[in-house]
Short mmCIF file of C-alpha atoms and ligand atoms in Angstrom, two decimals:
data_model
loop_
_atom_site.label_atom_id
_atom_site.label_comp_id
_atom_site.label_asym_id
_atom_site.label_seq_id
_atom_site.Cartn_x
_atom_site.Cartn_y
_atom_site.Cartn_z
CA UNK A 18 18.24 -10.45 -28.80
CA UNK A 19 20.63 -12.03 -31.33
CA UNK A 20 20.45 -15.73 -29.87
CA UNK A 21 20.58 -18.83 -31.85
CA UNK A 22 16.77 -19.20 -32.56
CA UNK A 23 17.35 -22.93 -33.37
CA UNK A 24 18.15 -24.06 -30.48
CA UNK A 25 15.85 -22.60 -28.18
CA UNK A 26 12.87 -24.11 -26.68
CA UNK A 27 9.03 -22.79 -26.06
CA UNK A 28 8.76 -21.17 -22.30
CA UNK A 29 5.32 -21.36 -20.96
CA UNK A 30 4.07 -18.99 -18.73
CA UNK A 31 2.28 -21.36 -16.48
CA UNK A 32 5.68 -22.55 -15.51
CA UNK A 33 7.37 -18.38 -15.36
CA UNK A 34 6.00 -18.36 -11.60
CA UNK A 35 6.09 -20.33 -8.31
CA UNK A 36 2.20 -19.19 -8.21
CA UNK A 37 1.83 -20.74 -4.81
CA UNK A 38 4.90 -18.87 -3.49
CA UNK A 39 3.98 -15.88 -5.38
CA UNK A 40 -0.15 -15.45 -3.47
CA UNK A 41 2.00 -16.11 -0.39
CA UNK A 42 4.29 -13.09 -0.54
CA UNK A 43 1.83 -10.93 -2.42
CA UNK A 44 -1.99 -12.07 -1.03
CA UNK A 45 -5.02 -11.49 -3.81
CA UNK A 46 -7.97 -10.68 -2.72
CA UNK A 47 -10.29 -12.88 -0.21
CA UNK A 48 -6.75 -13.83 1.64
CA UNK A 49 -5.33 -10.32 1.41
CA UNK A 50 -8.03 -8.65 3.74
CA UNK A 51 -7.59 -11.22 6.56
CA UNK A 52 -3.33 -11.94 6.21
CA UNK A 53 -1.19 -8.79 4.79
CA UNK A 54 -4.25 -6.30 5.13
CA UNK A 55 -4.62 -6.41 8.20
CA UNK A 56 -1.06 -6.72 9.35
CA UNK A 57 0.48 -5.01 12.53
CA UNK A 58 2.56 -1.95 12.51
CA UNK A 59 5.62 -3.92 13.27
CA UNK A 60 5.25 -7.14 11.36
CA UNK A 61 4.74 -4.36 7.99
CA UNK A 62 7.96 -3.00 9.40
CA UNK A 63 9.70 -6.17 9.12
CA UNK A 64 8.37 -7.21 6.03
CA UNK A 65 8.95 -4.11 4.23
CA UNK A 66 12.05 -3.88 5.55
CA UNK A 67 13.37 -7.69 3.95
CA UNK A 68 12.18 -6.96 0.97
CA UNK A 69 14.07 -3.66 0.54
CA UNK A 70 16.84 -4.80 1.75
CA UNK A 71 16.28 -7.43 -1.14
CA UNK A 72 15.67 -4.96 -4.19
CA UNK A 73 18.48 -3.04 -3.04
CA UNK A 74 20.91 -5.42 -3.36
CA UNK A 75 18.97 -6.63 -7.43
CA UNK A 76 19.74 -2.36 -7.44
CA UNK A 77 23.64 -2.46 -6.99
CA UNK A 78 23.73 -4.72 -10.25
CA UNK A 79 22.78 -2.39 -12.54
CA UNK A 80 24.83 0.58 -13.45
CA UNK A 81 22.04 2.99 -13.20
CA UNK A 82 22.00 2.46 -9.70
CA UNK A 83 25.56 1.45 -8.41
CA UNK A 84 26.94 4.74 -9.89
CA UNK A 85 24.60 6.66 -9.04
CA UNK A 86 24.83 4.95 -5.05
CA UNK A 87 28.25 5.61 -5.60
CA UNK A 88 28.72 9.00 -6.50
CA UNK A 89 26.43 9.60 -3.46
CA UNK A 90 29.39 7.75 -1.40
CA UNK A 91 27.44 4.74 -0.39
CA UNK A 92 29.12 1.23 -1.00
CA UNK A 93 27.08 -2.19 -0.97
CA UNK A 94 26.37 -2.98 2.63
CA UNK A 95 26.15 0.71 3.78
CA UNK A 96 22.10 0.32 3.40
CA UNK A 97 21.16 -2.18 6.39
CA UNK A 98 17.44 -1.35 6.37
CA UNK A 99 14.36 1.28 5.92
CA UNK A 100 16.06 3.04 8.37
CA UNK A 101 18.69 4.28 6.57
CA UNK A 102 16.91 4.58 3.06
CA UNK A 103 17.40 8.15 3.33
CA UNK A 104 20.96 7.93 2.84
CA UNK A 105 20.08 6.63 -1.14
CA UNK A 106 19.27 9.79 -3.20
CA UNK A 107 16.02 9.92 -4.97
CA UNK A 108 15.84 9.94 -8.93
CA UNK A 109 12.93 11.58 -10.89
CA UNK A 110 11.79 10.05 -14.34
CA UNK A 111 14.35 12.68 -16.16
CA UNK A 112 16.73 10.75 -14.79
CA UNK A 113 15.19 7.43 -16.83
CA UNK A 114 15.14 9.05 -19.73
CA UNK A 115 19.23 9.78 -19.29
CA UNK A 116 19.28 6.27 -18.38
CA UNK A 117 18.11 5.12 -21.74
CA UNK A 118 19.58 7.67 -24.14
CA UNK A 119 23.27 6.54 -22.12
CA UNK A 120 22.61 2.88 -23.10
CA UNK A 121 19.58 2.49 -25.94
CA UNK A 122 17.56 1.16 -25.78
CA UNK A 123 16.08 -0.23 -22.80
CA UNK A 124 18.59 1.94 -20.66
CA UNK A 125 21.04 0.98 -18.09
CA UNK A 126 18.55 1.32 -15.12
CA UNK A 127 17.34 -2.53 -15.81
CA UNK A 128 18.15 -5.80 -17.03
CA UNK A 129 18.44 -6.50 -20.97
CA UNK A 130 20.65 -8.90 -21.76
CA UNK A 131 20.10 -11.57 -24.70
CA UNK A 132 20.05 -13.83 -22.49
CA UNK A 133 17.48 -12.41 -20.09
CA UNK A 134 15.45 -11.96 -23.31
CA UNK A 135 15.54 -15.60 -23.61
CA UNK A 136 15.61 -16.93 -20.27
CA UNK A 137 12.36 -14.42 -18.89
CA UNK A 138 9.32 -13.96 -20.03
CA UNK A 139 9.25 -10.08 -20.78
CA UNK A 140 6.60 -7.54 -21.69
CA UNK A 141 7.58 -4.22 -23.36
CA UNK A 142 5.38 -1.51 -21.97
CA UNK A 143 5.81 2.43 -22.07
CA UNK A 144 4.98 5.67 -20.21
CA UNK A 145 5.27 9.16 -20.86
CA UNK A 146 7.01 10.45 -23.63
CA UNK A 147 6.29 13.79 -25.76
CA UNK A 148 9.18 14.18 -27.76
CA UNK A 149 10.73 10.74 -29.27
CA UNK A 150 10.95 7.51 -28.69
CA UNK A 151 8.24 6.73 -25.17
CA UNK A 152 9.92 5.67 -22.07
CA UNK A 153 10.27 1.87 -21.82
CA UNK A 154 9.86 -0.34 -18.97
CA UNK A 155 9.97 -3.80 -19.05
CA UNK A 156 8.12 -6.24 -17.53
CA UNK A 157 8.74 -9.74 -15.71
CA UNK A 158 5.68 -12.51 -14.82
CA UNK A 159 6.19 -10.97 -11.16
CA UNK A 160 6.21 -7.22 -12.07
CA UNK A 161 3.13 -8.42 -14.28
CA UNK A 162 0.98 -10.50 -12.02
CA UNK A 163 1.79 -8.33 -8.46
CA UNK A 164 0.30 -4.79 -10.13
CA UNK A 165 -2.21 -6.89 -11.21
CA UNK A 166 -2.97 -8.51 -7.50
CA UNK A 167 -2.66 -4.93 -6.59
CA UNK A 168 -5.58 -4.10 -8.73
CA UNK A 169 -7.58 -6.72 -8.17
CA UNK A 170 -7.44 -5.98 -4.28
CA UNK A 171 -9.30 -2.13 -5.02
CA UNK A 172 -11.42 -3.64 -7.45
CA UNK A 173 -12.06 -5.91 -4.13
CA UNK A 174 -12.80 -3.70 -1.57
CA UNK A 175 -14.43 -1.76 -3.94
CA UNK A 176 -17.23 -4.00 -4.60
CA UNK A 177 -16.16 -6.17 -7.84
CA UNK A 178 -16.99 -10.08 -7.73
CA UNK A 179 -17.04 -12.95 -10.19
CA UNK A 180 -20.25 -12.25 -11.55
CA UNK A 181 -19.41 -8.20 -12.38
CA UNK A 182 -18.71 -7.34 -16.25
CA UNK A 183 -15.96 -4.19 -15.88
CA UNK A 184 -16.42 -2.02 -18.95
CA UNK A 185 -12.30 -0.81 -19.64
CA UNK A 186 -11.94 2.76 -21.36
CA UNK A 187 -8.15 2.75 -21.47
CA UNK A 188 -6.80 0.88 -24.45
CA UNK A 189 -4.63 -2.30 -24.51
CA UNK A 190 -1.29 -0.85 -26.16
CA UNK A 191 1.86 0.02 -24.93
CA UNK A 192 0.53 1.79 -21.68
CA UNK A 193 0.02 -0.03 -18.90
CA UNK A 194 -3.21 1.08 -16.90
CA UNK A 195 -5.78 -1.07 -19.49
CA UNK A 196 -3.32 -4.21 -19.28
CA UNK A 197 -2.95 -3.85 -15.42
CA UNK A 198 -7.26 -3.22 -15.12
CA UNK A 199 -7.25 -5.96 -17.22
CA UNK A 200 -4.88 -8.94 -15.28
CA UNK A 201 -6.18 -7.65 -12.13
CA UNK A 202 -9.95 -8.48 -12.84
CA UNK A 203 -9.34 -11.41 -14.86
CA UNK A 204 -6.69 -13.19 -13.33
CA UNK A 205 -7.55 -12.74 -9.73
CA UNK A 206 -10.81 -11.41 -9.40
CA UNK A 207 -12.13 -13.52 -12.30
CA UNK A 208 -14.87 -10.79 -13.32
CA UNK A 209 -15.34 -10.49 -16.84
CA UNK A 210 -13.32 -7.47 -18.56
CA UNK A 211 -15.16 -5.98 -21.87
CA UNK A 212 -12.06 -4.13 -23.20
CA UNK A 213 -13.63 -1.64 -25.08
CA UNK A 214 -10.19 0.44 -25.21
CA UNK A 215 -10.64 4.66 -25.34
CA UNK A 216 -13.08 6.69 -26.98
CA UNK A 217 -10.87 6.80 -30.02
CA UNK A 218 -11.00 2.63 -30.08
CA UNK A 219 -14.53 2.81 -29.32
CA UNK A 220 -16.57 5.94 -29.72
CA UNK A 221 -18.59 7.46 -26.60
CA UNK A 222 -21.72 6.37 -28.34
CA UNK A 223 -20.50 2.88 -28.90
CA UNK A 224 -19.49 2.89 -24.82
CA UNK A 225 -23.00 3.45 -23.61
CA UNK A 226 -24.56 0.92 -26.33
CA UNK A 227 -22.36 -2.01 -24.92
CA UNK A 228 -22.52 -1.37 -21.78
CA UNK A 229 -26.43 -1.48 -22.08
CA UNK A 230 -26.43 -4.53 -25.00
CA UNK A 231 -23.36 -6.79 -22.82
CA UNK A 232 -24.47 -5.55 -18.72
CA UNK A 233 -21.81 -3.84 -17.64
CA UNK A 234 -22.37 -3.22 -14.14
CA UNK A 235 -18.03 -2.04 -13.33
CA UNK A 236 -15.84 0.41 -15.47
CA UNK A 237 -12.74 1.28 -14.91
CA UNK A 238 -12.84 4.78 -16.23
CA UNK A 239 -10.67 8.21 -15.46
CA UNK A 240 -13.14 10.84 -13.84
CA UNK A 241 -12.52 13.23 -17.14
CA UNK A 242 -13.54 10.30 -19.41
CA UNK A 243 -17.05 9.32 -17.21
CA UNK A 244 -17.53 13.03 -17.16
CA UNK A 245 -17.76 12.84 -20.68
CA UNK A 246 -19.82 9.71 -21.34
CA UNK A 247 -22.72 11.39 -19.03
CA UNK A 248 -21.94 14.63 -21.67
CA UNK A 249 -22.61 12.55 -24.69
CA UNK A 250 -25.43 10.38 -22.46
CA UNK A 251 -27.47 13.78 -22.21
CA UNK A 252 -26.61 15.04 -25.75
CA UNK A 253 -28.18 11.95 -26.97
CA UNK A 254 -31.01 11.16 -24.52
CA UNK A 255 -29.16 7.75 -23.44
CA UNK A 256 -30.05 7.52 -19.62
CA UNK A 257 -27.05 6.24 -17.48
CA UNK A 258 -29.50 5.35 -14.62
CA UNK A 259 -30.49 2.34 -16.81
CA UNK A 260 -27.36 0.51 -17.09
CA UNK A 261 -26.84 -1.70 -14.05
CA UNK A 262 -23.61 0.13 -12.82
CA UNK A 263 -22.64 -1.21 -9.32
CA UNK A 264 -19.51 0.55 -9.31
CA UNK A 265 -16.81 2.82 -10.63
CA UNK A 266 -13.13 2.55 -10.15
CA UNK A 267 -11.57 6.05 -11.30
CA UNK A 268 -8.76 8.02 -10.27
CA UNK A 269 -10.61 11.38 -9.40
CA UNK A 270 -8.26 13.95 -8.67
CA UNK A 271 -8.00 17.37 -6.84
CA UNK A 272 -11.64 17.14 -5.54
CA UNK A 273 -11.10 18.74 -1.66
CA UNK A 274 -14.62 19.37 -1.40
CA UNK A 275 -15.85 16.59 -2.74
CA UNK A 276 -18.18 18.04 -5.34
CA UNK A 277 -16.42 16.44 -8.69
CA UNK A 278 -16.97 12.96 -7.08
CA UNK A 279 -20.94 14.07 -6.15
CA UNK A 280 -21.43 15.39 -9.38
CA UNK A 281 -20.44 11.80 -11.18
CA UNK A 282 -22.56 9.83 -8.64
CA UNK A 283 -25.31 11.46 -9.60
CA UNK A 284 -25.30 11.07 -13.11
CA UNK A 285 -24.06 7.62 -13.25
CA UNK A 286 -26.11 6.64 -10.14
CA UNK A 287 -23.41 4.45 -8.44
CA UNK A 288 -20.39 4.88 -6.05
CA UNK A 289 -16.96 6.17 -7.32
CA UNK A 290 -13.67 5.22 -5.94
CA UNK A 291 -10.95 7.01 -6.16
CA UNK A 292 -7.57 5.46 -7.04
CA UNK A 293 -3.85 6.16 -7.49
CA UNK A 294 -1.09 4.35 -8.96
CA UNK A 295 1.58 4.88 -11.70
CA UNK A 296 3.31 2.50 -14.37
CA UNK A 297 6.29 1.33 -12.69
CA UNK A 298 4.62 1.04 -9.04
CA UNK A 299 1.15 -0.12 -10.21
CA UNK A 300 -2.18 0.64 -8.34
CA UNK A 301 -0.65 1.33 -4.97
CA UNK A 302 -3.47 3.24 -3.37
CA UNK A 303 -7.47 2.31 -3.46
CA UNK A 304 -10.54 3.92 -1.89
CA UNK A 305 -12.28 0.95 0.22
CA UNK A 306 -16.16 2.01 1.06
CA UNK A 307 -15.64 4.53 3.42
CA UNK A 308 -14.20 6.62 0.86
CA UNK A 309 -11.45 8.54 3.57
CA UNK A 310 -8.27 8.08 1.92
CA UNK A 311 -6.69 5.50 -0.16
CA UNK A 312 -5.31 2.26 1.79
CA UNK A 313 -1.61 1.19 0.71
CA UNK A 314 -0.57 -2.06 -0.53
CA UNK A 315 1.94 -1.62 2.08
CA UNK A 316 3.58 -4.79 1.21
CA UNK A 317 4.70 -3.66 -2.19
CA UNK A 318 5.31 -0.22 -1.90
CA UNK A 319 7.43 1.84 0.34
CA UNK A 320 6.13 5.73 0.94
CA UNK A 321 7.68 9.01 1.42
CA UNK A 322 6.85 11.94 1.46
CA UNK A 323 9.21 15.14 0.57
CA UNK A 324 9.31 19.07 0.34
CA UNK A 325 9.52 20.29 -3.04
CA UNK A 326 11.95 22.43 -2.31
CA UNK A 327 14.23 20.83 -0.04
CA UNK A 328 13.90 17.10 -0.96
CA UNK A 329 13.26 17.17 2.94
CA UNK A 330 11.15 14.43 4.45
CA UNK A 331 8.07 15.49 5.44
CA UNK A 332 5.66 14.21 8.95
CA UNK A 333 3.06 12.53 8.12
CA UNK A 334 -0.02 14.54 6.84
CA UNK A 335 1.91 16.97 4.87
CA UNK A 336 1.61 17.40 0.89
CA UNK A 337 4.40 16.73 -1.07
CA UNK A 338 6.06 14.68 -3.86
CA UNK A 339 5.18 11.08 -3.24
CA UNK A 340 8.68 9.01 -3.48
CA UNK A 341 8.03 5.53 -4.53
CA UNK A 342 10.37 2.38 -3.56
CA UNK A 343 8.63 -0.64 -4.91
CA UNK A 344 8.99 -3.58 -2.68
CA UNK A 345 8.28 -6.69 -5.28
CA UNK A 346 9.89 -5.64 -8.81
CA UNK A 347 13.48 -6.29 -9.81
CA UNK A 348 12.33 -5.70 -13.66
CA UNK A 349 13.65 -3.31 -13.20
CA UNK A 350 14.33 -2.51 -9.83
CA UNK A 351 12.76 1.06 -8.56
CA UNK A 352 14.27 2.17 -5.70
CA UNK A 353 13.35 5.88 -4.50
CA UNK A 354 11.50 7.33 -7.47
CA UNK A 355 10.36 10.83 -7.20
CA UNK A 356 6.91 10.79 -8.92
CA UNK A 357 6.62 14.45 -9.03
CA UNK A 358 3.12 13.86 -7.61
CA UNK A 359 1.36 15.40 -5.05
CA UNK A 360 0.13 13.71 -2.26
CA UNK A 361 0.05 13.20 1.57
CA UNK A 362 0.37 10.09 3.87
CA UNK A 363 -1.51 9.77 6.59
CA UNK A 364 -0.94 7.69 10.07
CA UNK A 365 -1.70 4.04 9.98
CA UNK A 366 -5.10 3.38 11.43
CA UNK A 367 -7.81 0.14 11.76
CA UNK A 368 -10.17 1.33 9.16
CA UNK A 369 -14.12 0.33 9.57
CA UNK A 370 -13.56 -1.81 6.45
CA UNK A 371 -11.47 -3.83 8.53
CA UNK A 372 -8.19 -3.28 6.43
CA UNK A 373 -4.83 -2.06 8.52
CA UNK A 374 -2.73 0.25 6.51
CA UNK A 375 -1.35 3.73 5.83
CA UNK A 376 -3.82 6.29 3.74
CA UNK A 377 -2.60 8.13 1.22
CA UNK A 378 -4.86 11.88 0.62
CA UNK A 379 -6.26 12.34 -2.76
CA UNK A 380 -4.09 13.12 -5.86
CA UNK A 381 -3.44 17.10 -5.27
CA UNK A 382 -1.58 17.60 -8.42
CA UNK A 383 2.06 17.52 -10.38
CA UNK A 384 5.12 19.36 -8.74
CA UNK A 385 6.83 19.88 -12.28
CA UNK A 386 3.20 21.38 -13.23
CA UNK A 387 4.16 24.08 -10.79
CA UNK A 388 3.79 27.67 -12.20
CA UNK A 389 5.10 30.50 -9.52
CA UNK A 390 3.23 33.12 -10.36
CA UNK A 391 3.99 36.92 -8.51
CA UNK A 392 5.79 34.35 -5.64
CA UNK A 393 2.20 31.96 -5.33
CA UNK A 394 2.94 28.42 -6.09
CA UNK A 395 -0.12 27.68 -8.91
CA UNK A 396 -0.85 24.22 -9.72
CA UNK A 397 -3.17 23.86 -12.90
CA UNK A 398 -5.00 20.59 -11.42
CA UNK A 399 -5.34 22.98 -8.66
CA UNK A 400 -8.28 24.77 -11.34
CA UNK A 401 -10.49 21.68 -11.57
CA UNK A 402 -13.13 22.48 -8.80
CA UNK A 403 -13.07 25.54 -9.41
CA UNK A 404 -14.12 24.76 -13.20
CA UNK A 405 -16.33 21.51 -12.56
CA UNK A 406 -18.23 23.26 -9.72
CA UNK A 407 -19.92 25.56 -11.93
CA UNK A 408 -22.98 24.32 -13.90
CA UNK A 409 -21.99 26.78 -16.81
CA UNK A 410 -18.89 24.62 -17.94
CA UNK A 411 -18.64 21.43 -19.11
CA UNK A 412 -15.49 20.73 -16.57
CA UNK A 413 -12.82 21.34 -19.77
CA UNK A 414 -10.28 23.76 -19.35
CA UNK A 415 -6.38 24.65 -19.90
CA UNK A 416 -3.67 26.90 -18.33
CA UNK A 417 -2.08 28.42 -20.75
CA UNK A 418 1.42 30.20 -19.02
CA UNK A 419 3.45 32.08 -21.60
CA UNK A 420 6.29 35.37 -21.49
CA UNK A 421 4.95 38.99 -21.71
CA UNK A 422 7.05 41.84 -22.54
CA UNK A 423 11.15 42.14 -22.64
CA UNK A 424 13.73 43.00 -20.21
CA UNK A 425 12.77 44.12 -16.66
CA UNK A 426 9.35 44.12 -17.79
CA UNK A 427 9.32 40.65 -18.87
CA UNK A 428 6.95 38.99 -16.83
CA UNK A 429 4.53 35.31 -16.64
CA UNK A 430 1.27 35.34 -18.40
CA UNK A 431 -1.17 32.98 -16.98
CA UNK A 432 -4.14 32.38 -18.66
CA UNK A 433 -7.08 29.44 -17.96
CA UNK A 434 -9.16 29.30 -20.86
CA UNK A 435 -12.29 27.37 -19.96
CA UNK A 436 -15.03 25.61 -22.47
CA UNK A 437 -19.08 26.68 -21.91
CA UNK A 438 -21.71 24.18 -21.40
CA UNK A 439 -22.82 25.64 -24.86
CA UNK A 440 -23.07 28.71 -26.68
CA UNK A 441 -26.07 29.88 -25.11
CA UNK A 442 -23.94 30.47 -21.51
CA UNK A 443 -22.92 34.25 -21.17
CA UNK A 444 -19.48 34.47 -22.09
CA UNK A 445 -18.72 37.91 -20.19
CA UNK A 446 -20.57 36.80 -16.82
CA UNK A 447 -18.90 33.33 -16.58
CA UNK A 448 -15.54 35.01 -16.50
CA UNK A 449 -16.25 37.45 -14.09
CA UNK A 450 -17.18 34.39 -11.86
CA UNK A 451 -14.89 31.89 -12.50
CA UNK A 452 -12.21 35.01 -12.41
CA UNK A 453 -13.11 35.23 -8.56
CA UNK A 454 -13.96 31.56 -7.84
CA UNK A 455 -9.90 30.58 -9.40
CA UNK A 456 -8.42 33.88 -7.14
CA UNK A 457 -10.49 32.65 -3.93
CA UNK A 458 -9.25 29.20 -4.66
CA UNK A 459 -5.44 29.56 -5.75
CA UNK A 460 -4.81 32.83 -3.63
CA UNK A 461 -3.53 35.09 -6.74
CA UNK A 462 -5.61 36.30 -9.26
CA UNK A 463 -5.29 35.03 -13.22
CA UNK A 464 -7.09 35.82 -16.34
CA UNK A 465 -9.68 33.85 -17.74
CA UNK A 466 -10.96 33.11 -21.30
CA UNK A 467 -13.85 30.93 -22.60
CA UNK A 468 -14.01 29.24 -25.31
CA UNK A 469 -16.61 26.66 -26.98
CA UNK A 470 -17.38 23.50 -25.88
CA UNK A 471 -14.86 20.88 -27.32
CA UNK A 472 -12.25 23.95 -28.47
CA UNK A 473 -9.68 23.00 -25.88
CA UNK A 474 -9.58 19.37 -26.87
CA UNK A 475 -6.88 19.76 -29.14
CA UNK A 476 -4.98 20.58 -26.58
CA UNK A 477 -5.79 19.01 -23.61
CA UNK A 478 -5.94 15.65 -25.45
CA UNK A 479 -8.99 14.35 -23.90
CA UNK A 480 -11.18 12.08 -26.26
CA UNK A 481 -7.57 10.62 -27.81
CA UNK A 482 -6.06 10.21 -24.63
CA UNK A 483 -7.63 9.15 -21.08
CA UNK A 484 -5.34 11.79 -19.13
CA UNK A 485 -6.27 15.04 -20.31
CA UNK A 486 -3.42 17.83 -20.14
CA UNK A 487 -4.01 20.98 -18.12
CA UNK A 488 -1.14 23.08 -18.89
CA UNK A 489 -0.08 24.16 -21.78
CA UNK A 490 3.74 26.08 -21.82
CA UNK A 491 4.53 28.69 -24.13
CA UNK A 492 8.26 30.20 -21.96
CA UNK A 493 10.39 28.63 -24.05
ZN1 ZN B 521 -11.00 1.02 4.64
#
């Protein structure tokens, strides 16, 4: 970014958008439900299939894509519409992290130039990351204000109006779920956000006592983190069931039965919606009321579904990992991203709620989570119900997978270690049980430990971080 400061002028960010131009191609909510929402299957065809035909072709100028497009033998042109967007091979987010470390240190995957520094209004904003530097994606006014349209349409459907305060436990840093909660309510919702940031920013006390002094009656909240506020509610005799709470955007997880969701309607007394959405695609997927899978903001987002093994598409209805093309960014451009998430998508239907789309299933868990264990494909979100079901935990728990013995005998050691309500809970008799609830519901049996309540936190992260880790791996 070594331009001549001198002789540069202020940009405003009123004037980084067509704004009229950019509600037309991307509807907010109160226009979304009766224009793109409720589109046919063919005129989402055709629109889909312009604008990926346009981010291909922002793709081809960066040398993340054009050599890898290359190497695959495809040459501009080759790529005439959705219909051949299997020809283009996927790339996972290892693949990013090459990207950067070939060409520090924003990568070679999207633009950063000087002078696109000093010509676009940019945001740096990070994801992942457990050994060095995070991984960086930058943002432009349209990669910016479409997640947050995207947002703003779940928060929407899901209840949120003007007069709503939406209480935000994820904190306004480099990540980009409290900055994308955040646009999307304030910018095209118009609620009123109280950024209160995550329980390290503001303690779990603190939470409950603004939300009750300031009338929050939305939060935007991961299902491990509201789980935890009703902990600390009944540790210290707040009652939930006097704040106003109208309702709960969350991203819920593996919860096939249903019961994680019950359990967090009861003690917050409101609905919860389940969500999904990741940093470079934004909130893709929302719960409306019926709460039967989560509509797609099929106008930004392009959907597959593959075998982990194979890469394979798979029919609709199938679980595998979800592989993202975003229809609206070009900062940078995301063509074919294998979130290593997974999911299933369903057939596109008229939903009561009056919305047109594809559903996506719930969140089932992560593919490069996967432990095979005696030939059984375990996944540790695949634990949760299990673990949340039963009134002795407090829902906390780890896998911990590590190498036994040497040679021939070497073999996987899986372990979930699971935290009691308190120490009163029998020890030996909750591990018998949740020993045969995990076998029933992973099909192979494991060993299980308990520990305290709060023990595991230092490892699964929760209380410093709003997505708590599940495995823990000790092969290496
Ligand atoms: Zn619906």
């Amino acid at each position: 970014m070594s331009m001549d400061v001198d002789v540069q002028q202020p940009r405003y960010y009123w004037q980084a958008l067509d704004w009229d131009a950019l509600t037309r191609a991307y509807p907010p909510p109160g226009r979304f439900e009766a224009s793109t929402g409720r589109m046919s299957s063919d005129e989402m065809r055709a629109l889909q299939n312009d604008r990926f035909l346009a981010r291909v072709a922002d793709a081809w100028k960066l040398p993340f894509y054009r050599n890898r497009w290359a190497a695959a033998g495809l040459e501009p042109g080759d790529v005439r519409g959705l219909d051949d967007i299997e020809k283009i091979p996927p790339f996972t987010s290892d693949d990013l992290k090459d990207a950067i470390d070939r060409a520090p240190p924003f990568g070679d995957h999207q633009p950063s130039s000087p002078e696109f520094f000093a010509d676009t209004h940019v945001r740096i904003l990070t994801s992942g990351g457990t050994t060095g530097l995070p991984r960086v994606t930058l943002f432009d006014a349209v990669a910016l204000e479409v997640q947050a349209i995207q947002s703003a349409r779940a928060f929407w459907v899901q209840g949120l109006r003007p007069s709503d305060v939406i209480q935000i436990t994820y904190t306004n840093s480099l990540a980009n779920a409290g900055w994308c909660t955040f646009n999307g309510a304030f910018h095209w919702v118009g609620a009123t956000p109280m950024t209160a940031g995550s329980g390290v920013v503001t303690s779990s006390e603190r939470q409950l006592a603004y939300a009750r002094a300031w009338g929050t009656t939305a939060w935007f909240t991961r299902a491990e983190y509201l789980a935890r506020l009703a902990e600390v509610a009944g540790d210290t005799g707040f009652d939930l069931h006097q704040l106003k709470t109208r309702q709960i955007h969350s991203h819920i997880g593996p919860d096939a039965d249903g019961s994680r969701r019950r359990a967090l309607e009861e003690a917050w007394n409101a609905p919860v919606y389940d969500n999904y959405g990741t940093h470079e695609i934004g909130e893709i997927a929302f719960e409306c009321r019926e709460k039967s899978g989560m509509h797609l903001s099929e106008d930004t987002v392009y959907i597959e579904i593959a075998d982990i093994a194979t890469g394979a598409i798979l029919p609709h209805g199938e679980t595998g990992n979800l592989i993202a093309t975003s229809l609206y960014r070009s900062v940078p451009p995301i063509i074919r991203f294998n979130m290593r998430d997974l999911l299933a998508l369903h057939d596109r239907e008229e939903c009561p709620c009056g919305l047109h789309t594809h559903k996506l299933s719930n969140f089932r868990g992560r593919s490069d989570e996967m432990v095979k264990l005696r030939g059984t494909n375990v996944y540790p979100l695949a634990c949760m119900e299990a673990v949340s079901r039963d009134p002795r935990t407090n829902g906390e728990y780890i896998c911990v997978v590590s190498n036994v013995g040497e040679g021939l005998s070497k073999r996987e050691h899986f372990v979930v270690r699971v935290e009691r309500k308190s120490a009163g809970v029998d020890a030996e008799a909750l591990r018998t049980d949740m020993e045969a609830a995990l076998h029933r519901d992973l099909g192979v049996r494991v060993d299980v430990e308990i520990a305290d309540p709060g023990a595991l936190a230092v490892y699964t992260g929760l209380g410093t971080q709003n997505k708590a880790k599940r495995l823990l791996d000790l092969r290496k």
